[in-house]
Coordinates of C-alpha atoms in Angstrom, one line a residue:
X528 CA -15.7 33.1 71.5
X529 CA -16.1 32.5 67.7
X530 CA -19.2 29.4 66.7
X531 CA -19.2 27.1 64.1
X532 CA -22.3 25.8 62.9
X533 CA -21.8 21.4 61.9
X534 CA -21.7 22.1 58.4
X535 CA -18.6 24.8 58.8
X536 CA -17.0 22.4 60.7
X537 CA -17.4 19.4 58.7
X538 CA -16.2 21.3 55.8
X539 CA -13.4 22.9 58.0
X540 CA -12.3 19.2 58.6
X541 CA -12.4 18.2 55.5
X542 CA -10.2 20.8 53.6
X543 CA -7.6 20.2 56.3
X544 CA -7.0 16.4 55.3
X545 CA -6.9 17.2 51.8
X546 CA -10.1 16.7 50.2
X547 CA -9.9 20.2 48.4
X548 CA -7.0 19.6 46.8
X549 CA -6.9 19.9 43.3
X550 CA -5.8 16.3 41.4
X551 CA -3.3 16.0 39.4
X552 CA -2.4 13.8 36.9
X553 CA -1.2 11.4 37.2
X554 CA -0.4 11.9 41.0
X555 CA 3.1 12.7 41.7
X556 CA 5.7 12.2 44.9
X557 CA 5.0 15.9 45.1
X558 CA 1.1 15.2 45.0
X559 CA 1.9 12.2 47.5
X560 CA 4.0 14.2 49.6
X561 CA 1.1 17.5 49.9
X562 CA -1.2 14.7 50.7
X563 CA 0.9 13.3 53.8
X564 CA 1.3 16.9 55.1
X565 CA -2.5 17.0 55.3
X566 CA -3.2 13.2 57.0
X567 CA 0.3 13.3 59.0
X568 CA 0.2 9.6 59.6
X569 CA -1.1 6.6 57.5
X570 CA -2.5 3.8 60.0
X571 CA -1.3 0.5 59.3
X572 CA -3.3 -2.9 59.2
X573 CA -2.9 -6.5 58.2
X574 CA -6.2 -7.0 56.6
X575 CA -6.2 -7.0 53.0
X576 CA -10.0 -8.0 51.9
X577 CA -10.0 -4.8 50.0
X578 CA -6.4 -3.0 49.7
X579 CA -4.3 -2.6 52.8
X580 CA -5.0 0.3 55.1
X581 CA -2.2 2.6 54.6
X582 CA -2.8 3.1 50.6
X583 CA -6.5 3.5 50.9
X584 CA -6.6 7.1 52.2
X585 CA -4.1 8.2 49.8
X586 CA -6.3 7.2 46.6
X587 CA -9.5 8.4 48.5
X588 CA -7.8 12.2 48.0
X589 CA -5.8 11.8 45.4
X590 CA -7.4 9.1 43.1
X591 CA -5.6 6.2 41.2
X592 CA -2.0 6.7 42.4
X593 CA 0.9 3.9 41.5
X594 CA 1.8 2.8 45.2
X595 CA 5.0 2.4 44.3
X596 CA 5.3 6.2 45.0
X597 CA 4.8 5.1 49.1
X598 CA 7.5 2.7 48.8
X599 CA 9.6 5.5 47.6
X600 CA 8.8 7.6 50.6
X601 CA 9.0 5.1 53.0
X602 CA 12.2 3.1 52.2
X603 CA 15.7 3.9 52.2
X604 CA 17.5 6.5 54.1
X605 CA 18.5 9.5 52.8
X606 CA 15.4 10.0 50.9
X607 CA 13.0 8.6 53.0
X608 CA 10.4 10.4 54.1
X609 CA 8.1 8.2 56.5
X610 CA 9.0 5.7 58.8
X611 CA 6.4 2.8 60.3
X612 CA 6.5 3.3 64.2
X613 CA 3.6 3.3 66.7
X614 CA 2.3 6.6 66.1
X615 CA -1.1 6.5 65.7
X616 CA -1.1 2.9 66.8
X617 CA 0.9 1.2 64.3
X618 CA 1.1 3.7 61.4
X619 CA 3.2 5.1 58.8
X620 CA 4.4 8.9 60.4
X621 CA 6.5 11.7 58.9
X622 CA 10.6 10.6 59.6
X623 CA 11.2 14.3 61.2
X624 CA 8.4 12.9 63.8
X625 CA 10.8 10.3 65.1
X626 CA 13.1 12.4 67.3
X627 CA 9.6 13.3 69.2
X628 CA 8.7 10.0 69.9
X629 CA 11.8 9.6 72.1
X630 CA 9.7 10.4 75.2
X631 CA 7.2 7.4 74.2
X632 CA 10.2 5.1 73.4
X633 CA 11.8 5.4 77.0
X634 CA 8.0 5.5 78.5
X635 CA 8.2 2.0 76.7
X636 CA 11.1 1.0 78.2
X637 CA 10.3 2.3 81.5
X638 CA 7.0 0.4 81.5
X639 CA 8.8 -2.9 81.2
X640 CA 7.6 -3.3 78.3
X641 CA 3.8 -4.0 78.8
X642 CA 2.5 -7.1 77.8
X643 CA 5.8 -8.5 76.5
X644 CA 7.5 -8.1 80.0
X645 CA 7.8 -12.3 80.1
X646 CA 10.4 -11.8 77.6
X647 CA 14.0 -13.3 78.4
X648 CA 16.2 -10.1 78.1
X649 CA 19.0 -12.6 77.0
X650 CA 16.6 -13.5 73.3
X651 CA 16.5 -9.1 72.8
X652 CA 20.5 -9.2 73.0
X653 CA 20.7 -11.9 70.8
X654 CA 18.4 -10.3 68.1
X655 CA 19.8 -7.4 68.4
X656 CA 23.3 -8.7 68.0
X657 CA 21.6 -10.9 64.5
X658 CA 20.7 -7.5 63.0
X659 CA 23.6 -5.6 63.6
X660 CA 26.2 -8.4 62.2
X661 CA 23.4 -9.7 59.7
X662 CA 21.8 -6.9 58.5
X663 CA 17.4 -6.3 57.9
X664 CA 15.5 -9.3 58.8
X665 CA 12.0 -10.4 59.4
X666 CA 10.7 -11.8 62.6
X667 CA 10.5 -15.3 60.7
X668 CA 14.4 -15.1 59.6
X669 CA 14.9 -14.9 64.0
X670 CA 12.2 -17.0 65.0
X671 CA 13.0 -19.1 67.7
X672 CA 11.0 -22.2 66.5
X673 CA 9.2 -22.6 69.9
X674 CA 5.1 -23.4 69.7
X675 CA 3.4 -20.2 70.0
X676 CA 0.7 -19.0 72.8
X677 CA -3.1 -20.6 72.0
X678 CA -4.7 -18.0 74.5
X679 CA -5.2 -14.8 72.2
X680 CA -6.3 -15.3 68.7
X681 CA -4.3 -12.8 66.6
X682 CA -1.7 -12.4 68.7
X683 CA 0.1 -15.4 68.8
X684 CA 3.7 -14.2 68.7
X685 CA 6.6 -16.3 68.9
X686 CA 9.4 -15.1 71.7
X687 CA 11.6 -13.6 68.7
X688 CA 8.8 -11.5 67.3
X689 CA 7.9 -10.4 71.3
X690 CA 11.1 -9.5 71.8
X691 CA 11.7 -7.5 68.5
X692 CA 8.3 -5.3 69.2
X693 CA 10.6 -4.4 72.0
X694 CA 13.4 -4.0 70.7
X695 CA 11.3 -1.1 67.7
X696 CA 9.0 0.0 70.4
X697 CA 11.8 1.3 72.6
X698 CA 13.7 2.8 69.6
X699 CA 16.9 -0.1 69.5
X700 CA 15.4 -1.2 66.4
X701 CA 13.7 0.7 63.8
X702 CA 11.0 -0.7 60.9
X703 CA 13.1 -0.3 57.8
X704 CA 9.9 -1.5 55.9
X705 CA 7.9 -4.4 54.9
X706 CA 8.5 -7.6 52.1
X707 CA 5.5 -9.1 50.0
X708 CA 4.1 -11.2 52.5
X709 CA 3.6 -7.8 54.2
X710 CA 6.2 -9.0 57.1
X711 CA 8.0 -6.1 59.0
X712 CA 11.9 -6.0 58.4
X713 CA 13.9 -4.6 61.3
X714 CA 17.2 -2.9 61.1
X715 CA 19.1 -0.3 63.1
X716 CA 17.9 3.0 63.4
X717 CA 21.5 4.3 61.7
X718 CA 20.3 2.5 59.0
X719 CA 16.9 3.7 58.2
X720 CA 16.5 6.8 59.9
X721 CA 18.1 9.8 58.4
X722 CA 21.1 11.2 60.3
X723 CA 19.5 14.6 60.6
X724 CA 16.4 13.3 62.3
X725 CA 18.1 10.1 64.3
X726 CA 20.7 12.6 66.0
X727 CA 18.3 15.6 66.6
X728 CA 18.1 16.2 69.7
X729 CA 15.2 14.7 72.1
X730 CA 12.7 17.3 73.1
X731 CA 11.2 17.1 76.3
X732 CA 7.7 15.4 76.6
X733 CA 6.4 18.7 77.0
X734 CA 7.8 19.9 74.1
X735 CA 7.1 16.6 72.0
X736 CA 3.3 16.6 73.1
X737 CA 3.2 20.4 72.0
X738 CA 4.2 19.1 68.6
X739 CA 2.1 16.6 68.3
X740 CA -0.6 18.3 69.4
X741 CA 0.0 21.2 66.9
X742 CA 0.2 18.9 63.7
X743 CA -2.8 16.8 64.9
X744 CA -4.9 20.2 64.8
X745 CA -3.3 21.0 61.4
X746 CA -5.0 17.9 60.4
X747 CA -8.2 18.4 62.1
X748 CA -8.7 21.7 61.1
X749 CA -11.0 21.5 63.8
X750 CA -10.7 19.7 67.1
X751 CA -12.1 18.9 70.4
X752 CA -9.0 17.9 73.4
X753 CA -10.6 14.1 72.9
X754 CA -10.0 14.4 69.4
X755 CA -6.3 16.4 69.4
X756 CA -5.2 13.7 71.9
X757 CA -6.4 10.6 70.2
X758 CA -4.5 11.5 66.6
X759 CA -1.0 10.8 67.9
X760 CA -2.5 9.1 71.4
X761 CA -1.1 11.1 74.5
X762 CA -3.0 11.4 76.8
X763 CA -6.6 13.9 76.9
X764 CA -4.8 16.0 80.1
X765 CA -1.2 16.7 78.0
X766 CA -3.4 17.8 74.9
X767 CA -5.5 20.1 76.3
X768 CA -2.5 21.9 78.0
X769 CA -0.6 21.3 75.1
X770 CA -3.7 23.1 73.0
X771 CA -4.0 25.9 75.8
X772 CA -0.5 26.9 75.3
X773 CA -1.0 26.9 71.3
X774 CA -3.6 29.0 72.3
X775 CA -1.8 31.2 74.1
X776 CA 0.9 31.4 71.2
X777 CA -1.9 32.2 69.0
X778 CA -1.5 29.3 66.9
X779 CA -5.3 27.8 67.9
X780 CA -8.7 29.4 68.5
X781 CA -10.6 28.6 70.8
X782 CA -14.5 28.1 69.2
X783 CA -17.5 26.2 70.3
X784 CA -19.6 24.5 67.7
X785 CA -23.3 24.2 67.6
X786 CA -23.9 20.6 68.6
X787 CA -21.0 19.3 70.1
X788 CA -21.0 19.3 74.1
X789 CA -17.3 19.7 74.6
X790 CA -15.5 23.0 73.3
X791 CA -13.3 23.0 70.6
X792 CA -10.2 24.7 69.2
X793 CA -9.6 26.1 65.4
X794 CA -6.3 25.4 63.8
X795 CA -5.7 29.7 62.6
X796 CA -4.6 28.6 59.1
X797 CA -7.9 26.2 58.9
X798 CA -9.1 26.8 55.5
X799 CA -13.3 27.3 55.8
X800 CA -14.7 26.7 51.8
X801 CA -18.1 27.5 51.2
X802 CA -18.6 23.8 49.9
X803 CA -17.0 20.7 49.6
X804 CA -17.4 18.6 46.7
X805 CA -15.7 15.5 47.6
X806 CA -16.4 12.1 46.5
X807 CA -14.3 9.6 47.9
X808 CA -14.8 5.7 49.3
X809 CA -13.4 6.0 52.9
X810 CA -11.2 3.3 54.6
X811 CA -12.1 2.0 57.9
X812 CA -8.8 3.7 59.7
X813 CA -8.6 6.6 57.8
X814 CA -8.3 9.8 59.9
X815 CA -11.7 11.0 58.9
X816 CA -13.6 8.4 60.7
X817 CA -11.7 6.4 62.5
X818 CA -12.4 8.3 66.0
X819 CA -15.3 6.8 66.2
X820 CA -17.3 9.9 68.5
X821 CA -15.3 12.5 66.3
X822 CA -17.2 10.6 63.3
X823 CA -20.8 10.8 64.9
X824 CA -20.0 14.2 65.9
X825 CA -19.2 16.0 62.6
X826 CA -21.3 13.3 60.2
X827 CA -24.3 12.0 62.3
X828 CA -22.5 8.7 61.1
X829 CA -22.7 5.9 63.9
X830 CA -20.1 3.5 62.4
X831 CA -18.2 0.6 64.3
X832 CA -16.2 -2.2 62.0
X833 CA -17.2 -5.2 62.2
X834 CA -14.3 -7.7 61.5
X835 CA -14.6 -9.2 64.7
X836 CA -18.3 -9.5 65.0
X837 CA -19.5 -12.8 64.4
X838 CA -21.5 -12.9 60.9
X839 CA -24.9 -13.3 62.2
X840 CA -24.5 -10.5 64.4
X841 CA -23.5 -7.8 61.5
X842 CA -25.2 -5.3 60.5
X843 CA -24.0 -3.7 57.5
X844 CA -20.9 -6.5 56.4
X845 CA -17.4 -7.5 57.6
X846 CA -15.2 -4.6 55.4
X847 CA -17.3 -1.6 55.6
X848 CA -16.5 1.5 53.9
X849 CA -18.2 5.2 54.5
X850 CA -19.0 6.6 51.3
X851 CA -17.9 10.8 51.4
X852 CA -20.3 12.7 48.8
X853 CA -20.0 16.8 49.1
X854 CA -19.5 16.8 52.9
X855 CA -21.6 14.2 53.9
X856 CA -21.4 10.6 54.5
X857 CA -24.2 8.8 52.6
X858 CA -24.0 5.7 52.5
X859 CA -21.4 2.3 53.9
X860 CA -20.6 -0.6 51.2
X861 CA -19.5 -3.9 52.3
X862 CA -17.0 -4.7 49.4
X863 CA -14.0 -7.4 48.6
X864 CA -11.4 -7.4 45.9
X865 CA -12.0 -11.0 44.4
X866 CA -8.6 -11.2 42.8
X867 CA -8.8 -14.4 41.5
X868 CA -11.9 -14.1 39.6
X869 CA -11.0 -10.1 38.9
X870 CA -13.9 -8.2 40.5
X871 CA -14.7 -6.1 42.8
X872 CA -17.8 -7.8 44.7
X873 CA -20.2 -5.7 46.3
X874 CA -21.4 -7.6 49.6
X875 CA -23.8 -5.5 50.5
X876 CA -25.1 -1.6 50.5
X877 CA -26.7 0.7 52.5
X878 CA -27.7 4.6 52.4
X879 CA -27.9 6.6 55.0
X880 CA -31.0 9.3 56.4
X881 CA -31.1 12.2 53.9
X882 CA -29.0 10.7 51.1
X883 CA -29.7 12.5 47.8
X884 CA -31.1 11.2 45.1
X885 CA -27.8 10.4 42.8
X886 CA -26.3 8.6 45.9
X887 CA -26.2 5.5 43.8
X888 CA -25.6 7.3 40.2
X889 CA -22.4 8.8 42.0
X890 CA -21.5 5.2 44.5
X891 CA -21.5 3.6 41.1
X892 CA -18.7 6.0 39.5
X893 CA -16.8 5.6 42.7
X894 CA -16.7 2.0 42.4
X895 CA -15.6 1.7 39.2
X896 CA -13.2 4.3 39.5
X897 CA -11.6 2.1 42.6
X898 CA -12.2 -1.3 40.7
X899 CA -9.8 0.0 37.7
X900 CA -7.2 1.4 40.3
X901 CA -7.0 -2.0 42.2
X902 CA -6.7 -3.7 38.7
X903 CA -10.1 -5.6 38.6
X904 CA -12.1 -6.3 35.6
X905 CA -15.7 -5.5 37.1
X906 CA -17.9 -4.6 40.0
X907 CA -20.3 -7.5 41.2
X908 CA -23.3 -6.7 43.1
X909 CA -24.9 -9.0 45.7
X910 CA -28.4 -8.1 46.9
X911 CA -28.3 -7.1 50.0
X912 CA -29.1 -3.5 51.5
X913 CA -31.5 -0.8 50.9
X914 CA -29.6 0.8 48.8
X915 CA -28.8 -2.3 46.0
X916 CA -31.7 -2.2 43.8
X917 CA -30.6 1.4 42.9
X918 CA -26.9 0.8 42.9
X919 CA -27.4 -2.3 40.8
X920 CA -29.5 -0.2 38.1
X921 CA -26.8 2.3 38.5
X922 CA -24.4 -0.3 37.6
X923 CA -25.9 -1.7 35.1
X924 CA -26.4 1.6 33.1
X925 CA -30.5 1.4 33.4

């Protein structure tokens, strides 16, 4: 069996999402579009302290993009080339993904619907029914007016927006995008998805987890069955037979490397460089680190956000970024797009064991470079950190 050293496999991973890409400029749909192949599914996420979730790990590889170029991809039908469905969890996939996510649709269904079984079947009908005559429309254009749930902070639905996470979970609606307020607009399927991919026909789960399986190693490069499983979340028992049979087809490799204590399989048109010279600000849920064990695994990089923490308990900030120099993480920044006041503030920042000596030289750069793509004026440091004093000389040009 074929070993990888944790330096071949870092780099391994990191050529397969894209970070050894030449740039082009400017970026291009045909840039976004090789970029997509490489991720297979942008996650999706409300917060926007910094720039929402799904556009961050497209600039981290391919650098000050117009996002109007993922609106492109993902509206419309005929052209459309990604659809928002709960892929990852919620996340932007590949449209030709959506006749393999049947199976999860009907296991929706089947389940009664999980924690939104209290819903009257008689509201789903009459949304349903809303859409079809009306056309797109937000949860808040069907809300039902009644006072929401107190119990869980966050998820204080009302019955209409229960009943249409149904209603797109199980496949009877589909996500035809989202408006300013980043609300999600439903519509039919027939109406968002394109005809070649809405009337494919439905593979078998065992067919559909062999897909998924096989574009989550694409994207991996390099995988554990924890890891292949988690990217398109079946379940650890379907992707390991799922990679066993790939392995059998001769489409993965079976390979150990030195470090990690489960085995591993290699993707056979992984790409191994002999370095990686990637600098890049990485988003909390992009595919690089948001398995959290995959992340310690490959970068020595313990890293947990920390939105929910309560503040005296943090330890590096509330929006925490990994900062990707060469093939190494080396340091996390805490940092906020002030839009009213035009800057990019710098909450706090922190290296990591073994960080070269232009960490902040290089951290610097990468800031600005993100500052002028989100439109702000400046970067703004606050003291805290090990790593501000340098940073801030950095910044200032001293």
């Amino acid at each position: 069996m074929e070993s990888l050293s944790l330096a071949q496999a870092r780099r391994i991973a990191l050529a397969s999402q894209g970070f050894l890409d030449k740039p082009h400029s400017p970026p291009t749909m045909r840039t976004l579009q090789r970029t997509l192949d490489r991720t297979g599914v942008l996650q999706v996420d409300s917060v926007n302290v910094l720039q929402r979730a799904h556009y961050m790990p497209l600039y981290s590889r391919m650098g000050g993009y117009d996002v109007d170029l993922l609106h492109r991809a993902a509206s419309g039908r005929r052209q459309r080339r990604l659809v928002e469905y709960w892929a990852h969890v919620q996340a932007l996939m590949p449209v030709d993904l959506w006749p393999f996510m049947r199976s999860r649709m009907e296991f929706y269904r089947e389940r009664n619907y999980g924690w939104w079984r209290d819903v009257d079947h008689t509201l789903k009908q009459r949304l349903f029914a809303q859409i079809t005559d009306g056309g797109a429309m937000t949860a808040g254009q069907l809300d039902d007016g009644k006072e929401r749930s107190r119990e869980h902070w966050g998820w204080n639905w009302s019955d209409a927006r229960k009943a249409l996470d149904i209603l797109y979970r199980t496949g009877d609606l589909a996500i035809a995008g989202r408006n300013a307020q980043f609300e999600v607009v439903y519509d039919l399927p027939e109406r968002v998805i394109p005809a070649e991919h809405l009337n494919a026909p439905a593979p078998t789960l065992h067919d559909a987890n062999i897909e998924l399986v096989r574009r989550a190693a694409r994207a991996h490069g390099v995988a554990t069955a924890n890891d292949l499983a988690d990217y398109y979340r079946i379940t650890v028992g379907a992707a390991k037979a799922a990679a066993d049979e790939l392995v059998a087809a001769g489409e993965l490799v079976p390979v150990t490397v030195r470090g990690w204590k489960r085995p591993a399989y290699l993707h056979r048109d992984a790409r191994l460089p002999r370095r990686v010279n990637a600098r890049a600000l990485l988003s909390p849920f992009d595919p690089v680190v948001w398995e959290r064990d995959r992340t310690e695994a490959l970068f020595d990089f313990h890293y947990r956000i920390e939105i929910y923490t309560p503040v005296h308990k943090r330890v590096h900030g509330y929006y925490v970024l990994p900062f990707l120099l060469g093939d190494r993480i080396v340091g996390r920044v805490d940092l906020k797009a002030d839009r009213k006041t035009g800057v990019l503030v710098v909450k706090a920042a922190h290296s990591e064991p073994g960080a070269p000596e232009d960490t902040a030289a290089q951290l610097a750069e990468e800031l600005r470079r993100l500052a002028g793509w989100l439109a702000l004026d400046d970067v703004v440091l606050e003291p805290r950190g090990d790593l501000a004093p340098l940073l801030g000389s950095a910044l200032s040009g001293r």
